[in-house]
Tab-separated table of C-alpha atoms and ligand atoms in Angstrom:
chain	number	residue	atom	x	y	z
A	110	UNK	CA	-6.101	1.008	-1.474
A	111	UNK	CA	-2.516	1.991	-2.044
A	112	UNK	CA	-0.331	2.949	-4.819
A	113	UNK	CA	3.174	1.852	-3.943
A	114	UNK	CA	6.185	3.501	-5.326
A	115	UNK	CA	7.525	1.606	-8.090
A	116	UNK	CA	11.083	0.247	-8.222
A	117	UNK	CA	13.135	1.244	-11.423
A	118	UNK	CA	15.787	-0.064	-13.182
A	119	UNK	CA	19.288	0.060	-11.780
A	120	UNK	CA	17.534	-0.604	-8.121
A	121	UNK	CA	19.262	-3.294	-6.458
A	122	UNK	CA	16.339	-5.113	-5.358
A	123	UNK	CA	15.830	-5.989	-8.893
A	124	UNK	CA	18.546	-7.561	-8.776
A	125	UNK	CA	18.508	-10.133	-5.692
A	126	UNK	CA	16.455	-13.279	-5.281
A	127	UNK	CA	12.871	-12.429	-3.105
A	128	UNK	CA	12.163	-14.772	-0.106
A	129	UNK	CA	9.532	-17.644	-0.104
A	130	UNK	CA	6.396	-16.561	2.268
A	131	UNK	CA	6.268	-19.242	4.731
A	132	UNK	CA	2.446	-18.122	6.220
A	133	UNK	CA	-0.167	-15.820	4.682
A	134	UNK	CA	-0.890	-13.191	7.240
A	135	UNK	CA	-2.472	-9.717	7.114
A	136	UNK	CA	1.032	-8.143	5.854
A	137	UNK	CA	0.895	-10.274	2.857
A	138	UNK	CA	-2.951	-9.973	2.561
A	139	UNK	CA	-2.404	-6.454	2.267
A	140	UNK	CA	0.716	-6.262	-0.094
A	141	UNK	CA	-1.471	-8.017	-2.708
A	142	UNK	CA	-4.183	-5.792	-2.580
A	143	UNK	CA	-1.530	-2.895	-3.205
A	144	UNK	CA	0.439	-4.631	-5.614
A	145	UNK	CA	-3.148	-5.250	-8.200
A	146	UNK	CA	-3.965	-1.689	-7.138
A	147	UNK	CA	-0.212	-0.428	-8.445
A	148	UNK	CA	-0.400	-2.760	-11.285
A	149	UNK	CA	-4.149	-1.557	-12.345
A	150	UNK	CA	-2.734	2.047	-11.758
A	151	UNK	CA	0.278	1.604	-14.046
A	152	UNK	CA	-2.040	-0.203	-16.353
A	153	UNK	CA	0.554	-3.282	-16.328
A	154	UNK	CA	-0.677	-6.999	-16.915
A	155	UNK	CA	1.657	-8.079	-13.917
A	156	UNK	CA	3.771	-7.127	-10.949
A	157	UNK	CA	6.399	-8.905	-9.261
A	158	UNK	CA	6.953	-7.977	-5.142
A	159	UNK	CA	10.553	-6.968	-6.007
A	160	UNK	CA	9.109	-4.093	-8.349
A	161	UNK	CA	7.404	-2.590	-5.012
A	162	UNK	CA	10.889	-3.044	-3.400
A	163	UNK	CA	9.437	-5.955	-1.276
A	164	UNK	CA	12.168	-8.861	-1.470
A	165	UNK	CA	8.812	-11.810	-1.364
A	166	UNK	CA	8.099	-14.392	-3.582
A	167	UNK	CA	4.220	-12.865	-4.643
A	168	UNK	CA	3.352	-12.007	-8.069
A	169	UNK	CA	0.092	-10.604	-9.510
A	170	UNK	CA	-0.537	-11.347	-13.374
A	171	UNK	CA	-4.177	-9.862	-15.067
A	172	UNK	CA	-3.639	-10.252	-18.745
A	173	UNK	CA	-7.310	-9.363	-19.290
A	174	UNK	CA	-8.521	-13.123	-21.016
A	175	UNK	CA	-11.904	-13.258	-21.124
A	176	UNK	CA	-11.883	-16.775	-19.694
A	177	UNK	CA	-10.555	-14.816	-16.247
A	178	UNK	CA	-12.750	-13.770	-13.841
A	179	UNK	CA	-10.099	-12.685	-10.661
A	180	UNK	CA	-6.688	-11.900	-11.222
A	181	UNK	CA	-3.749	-14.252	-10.516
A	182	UNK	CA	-2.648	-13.879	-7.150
A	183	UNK	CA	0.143	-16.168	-7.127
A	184	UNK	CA	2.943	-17.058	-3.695
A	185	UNK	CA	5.832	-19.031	-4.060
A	186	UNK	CA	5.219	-19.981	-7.927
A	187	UNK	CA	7.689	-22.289	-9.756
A	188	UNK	CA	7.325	-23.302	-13.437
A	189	UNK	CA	6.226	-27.283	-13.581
A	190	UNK	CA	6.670	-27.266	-17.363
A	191	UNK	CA	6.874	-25.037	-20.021
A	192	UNK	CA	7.141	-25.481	-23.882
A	193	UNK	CA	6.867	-24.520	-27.160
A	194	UNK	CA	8.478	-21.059	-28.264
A	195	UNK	CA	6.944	-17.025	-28.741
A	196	UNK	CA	9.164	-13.917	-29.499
A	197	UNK	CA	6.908	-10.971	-29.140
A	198	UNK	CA	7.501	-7.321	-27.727
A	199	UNK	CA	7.771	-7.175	-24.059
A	200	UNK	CA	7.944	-4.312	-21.430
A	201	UNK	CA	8.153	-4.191	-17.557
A	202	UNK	CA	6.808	-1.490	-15.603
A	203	UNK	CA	10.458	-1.254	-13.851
A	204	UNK	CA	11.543	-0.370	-17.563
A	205	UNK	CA	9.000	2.090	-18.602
A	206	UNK	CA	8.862	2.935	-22.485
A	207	UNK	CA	11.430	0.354	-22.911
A	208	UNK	CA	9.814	-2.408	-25.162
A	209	UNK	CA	12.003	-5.708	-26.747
A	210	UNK	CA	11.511	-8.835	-27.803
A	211	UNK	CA	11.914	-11.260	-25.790
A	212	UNK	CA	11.675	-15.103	-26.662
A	213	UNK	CA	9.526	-17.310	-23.972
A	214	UNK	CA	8.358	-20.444	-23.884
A	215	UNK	CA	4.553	-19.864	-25.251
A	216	UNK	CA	2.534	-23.079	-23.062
A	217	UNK	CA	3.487	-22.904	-19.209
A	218	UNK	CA	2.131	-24.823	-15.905
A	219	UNK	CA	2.908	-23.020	-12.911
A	220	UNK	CA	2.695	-24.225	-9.488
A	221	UNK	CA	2.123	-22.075	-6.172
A	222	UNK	CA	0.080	-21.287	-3.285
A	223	UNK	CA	-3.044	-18.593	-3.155
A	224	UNK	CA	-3.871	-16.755	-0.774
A	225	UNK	CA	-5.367	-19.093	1.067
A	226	UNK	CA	-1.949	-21.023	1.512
A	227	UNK	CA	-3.530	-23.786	-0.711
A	228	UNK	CA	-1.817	-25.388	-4.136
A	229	UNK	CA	-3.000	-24.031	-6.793
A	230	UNK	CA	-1.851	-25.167	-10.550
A	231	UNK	CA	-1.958	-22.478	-13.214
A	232	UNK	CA	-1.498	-23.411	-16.774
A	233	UNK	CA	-1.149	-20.170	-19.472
A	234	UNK	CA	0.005	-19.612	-23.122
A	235	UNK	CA	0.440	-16.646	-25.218
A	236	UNK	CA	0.442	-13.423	-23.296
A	237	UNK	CA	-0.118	-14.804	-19.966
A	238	UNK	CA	2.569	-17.727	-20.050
A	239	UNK	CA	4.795	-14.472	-21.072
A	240	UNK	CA	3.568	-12.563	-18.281
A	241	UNK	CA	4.061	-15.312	-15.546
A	242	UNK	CA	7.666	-16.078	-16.940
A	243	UNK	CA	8.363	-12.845	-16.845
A	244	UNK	CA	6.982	-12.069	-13.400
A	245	UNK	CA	8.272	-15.260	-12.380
A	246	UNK	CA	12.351	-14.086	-13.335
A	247	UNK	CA	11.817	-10.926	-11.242
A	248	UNK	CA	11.348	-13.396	-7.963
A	249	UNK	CA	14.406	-14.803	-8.943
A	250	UNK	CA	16.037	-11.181	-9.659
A	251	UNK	CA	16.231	-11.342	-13.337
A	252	UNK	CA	14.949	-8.361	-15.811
A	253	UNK	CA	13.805	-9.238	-19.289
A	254	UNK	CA	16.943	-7.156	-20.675
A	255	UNK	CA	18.605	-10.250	-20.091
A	256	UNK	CA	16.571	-12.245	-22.119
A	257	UNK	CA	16.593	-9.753	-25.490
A	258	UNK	CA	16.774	-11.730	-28.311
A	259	UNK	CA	17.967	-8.308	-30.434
A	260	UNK	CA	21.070	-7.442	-28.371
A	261	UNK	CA	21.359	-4.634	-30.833
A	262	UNK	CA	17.585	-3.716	-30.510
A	263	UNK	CA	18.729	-3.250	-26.290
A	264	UNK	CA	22.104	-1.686	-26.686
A	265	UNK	CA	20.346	1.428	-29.045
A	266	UNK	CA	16.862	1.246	-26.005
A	267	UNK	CA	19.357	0.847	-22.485
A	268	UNK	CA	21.091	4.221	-22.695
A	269	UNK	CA	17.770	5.562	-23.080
A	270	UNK	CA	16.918	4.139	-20.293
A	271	UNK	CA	19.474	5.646	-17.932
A	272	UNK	CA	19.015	9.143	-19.500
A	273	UNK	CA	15.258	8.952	-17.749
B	150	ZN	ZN1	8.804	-6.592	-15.104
């Protein structure tokens, strides 16, 4: 078990756009153990391998439904569809304390490969199509500041931000 040090806003690997995984060996194995145990530790509902500073295309989403048994452990994921609309607080545990609202699509299918290297098709709404999407933009080196529907609402939260 590891806790991995987190990646913060301002961090450049934030910013870039994380590399497929071509083959699931004991390096990747490993990183998703330590990204659940960071995201359990930070008590997030997902983590993105650009948060750890690892430039990979792996996210891990728990949003705690009681229909889930295992945690998403998801490689390579692409959103297949996605429709309908939420707006609802979001934070990121890049951003800590920083929450806005953010407006998503609220019905998602997501394709990817577990860790088995196998297809795997996820469907989510509500929280968890929020927390895929928003896992999702990290692999493509997006943070949900972009995506603030209350540009105000940021502008008053980002300097905030930097003074942490
Ligand atoms: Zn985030």
């Amino acid at each position: 078990m590891a806790i991995l040090e987190m990646k913060y806003y301002g961090s450049a690997v934030l910013t870039r756009p994380a590399k497929p995984i071509k083959q699931v060996d004991r390096e990747i194995l490993m990183l998703a153990r330590d990204l659940l145990d960071t995201m359990y530790h930070y008590q997030g509902v997902g983590l993105a391998g650009p948060q750890v500073g690892v430039s990979k295309q792996i996210i891990v989403v728990d949003c705690g439904e009681e229909y889930q048994t295992d945690p998403y452990i998801l490689l390579n994921p692409l959103v297949a569809s996605a429709e309908g609309q939420q707006v609802g607080s979001e934070g990121c545990l890049s951003l800590p304390d920083l929450f806005i609202d953010v407006e998503r699509a609220s019905c998602v299918k997501i394709q990817a490969l577990n860790l088995d290297g196998k297809p795997i098709t996820v469907h989510g709404d509500g929280l968890l199509a929020r927390a895929l999407l928003h896992e999702i933009d990290h692999l493509k080196g997006k943070v949900f500041t972009e995506l603030a529907t209350d540009k105000e609402q940021l502008e008053r939260e980002i300097p905030l931000l930097k003074e942490r």
